[in-house]
Amino acid sequence: MPDSEAYIDAVLAGDRDAFRHLVRLHKDSAWGIALSVLKDAFTARDAVQQAFVQAWLHLGSFRREASFRTWLHRIVIREALKLAKEQQQPAADFADTAYIPDPQPPESGGELRDAHQRYYINQALTRLDARESLVLKLFYLEAYSIREISQLTAWSESNVKVLLYRARQNMRVLLEKTFRLKPEDLYLP
Amino acid sequence: MNPNSLPQNPEDDRFMQQLLRKSAEPMPFPDFDDEVMSAITALEAEAVVPQKVPAIESSAAEAAIAADYREELRRMRTASLRLSWLFFLIGLAAGIALLLSTPSYNIGFLGFQGREAWILIQGICLIWLLMQADQLLLLTKEYLSGSRYSAAKRNKRSAA
């Protein structure tokens, strides 16, 4: 991944268009984090856009003790949680089975197609509590440690551990009991 | 069940990692870059530029900056407290060693002679030691409870 530092220096030197490169580099991970909290693609887009604008406004105060990616993710998480609170989104019904389609029959070798796997996994993540899905993404996808997640979210480390434990349990329940999928159905070598 | 006591399950972690990697999708809004740059252009038109000094316009960015400072202050306080305890214990050990190794010279102190003078010196040292220990324990208690640096107290002070 290209170094964000060079683009940051260019922006601070007055090259506004260099910020576009930072947006391209980090928008996907930022959107994934916002989506895990807000559960809606368009709302998540708005949160990420606000986060990038705030990052641009305060780029001069970025002290570079952590990476730009970490700094940006912290802003995204705060914006997403703020937006979720403002909208007072109702918690996704964990046990809601009304909209779950019948799972596709497994193909030869017991493996689902890529798109179906992604669909069911994201359906399960949508049904998880916002904090649980956020912690799952930060820990397993963005590879943050418990301590780093605690710093990003301002939650205590013990709280993060509890959320991670619950998220793993609930994810398994959703996949195995609600969607009637087995781990080996989703296994990718 | 206490999650802290659960044994690590590498297979479970690998499975979760594969699941989450599978869930990753690119942002489905191809014009997002342009929208962000347009928003920035609009702000520039209002004469807002990247500032060297933090501008308090967003609670999210302000909170992020404040969190950085709080973390740095916490690290400094932890280091200071550890050094305080270290030097206190070194001083205590050195003082005890000195008292035990010093032979009972027939000295005079504040009008007292010999053994009485030594007892007086030791008594004064003990009182001073207890005072320092009391202050250090109080500092440690405040650090552990966070009460000295709590937001409530800061607000109270600023209101006063």
PDB file of N, CA and C in Angstrom, chain A residues 7 10-19:
ATOM      1  N   TYR A   7       1.377  11.551   0.991  1.00  0.00           N
ATOM      2  CA  TYR A   7       0.171  12.287   0.604  1.00  0.00           C
ATOM      3  C   TYR A   7      -0.198  13.315   1.672  1.00  0.00           C
ATOM      4  N   ALA A  10       1.935  16.230   1.244  1.00  0.00           N
ATOM      5  CA  ALA A  10       1.542  17.004   0.066  1.00  0.00           C
ATOM      6  C   ALA A  10       0.320  17.861   0.366  1.00  0.00           C
ATOM      7  N   VAL A  11      -0.629  17.283   1.098  1.00  0.00           N
ATOM      8  CA  VAL A  11      -1.833  18.055   1.438  1.00  0.00           C
ATOM      9  C   VAL A  11      -1.464  19.251   2.308  1.00  0.00           C
ATOM     10  N   LEU A  12      -0.609  19.019   3.291  1.00  0.00           N
ATOM     11  CA  LEU A  12      -0.215  20.108   4.184  1.00  0.00           C
ATOM     12  C   LEU A  12       0.621  21.155   3.469  1.00  0.00           C
ATOM     13  N   ALA A  13       1.243  20.745   2.381  1.00  0.00           N
ATOM     14  CA  ALA A  13       2.020  21.706   1.585  1.00  0.00           C
ATOM     15  C   ALA A  13       1.130  22.501   0.642  1.00  0.00           C
ATOM     16  N   GLY A  14      -0.169  22.131   0.603  1.00  0.00           N
ATOM     17  CA  GLY A  14      -1.092  22.893  -0.214  1.00  0.00           C
ATOM     18  C   GLY A  14      -1.692  22.149  -1.394  1.00  0.00           C
ATOM     19  N   ASP A  15      -1.294  20.896  -1.601  1.00  0.00           N
ATOM     20  CA  ASP A  15      -1.828  20.120  -2.721  1.00  0.00           C
ATOM     21  C   ASP A  15      -3.116  19.430  -2.258  1.00  0.00           C
ATOM     22  N   ARG A  16      -4.233  20.103  -2.509  1.00  0.00           N
ATOM     23  CA  ARG A  16      -5.509  19.589  -2.032  1.00  0.00           C
ATOM     24  C   ARG A  16      -5.852  18.264  -2.690  1.00  0.00           C
ATOM     25  N   ASP A  17      -5.523  18.111  -3.959  1.00  0.00           N
ATOM     26  CA  ASP A  17      -5.883  16.896  -4.694  1.00  0.00           C
ATOM     27  C   ASP A  17      -5.163  15.645  -4.172  1.00  0.00           C
ATOM     28  N   ALA A  18      -4.093  15.851  -3.445  1.00  0.00           N
ATOM     29  CA  ALA A  18      -3.399  14.695  -2.860  1.00  0.00           C
ATOM     30  C   ALA A  18      -4.285  13.992  -1.844  1.00  0.00           C
ATOM     31  N   PHE A  19      -5.231  14.730  -1.284  1.00  0.00           N
ATOM     32  CA  PHE A  19      -6.141  14.126  -0.308  1.00  0.00           C
ATOM     33  C   PHE A  19      -7.007  13.054  -0.957  1.00  0.00           C
TER      34      PHE A  19
END
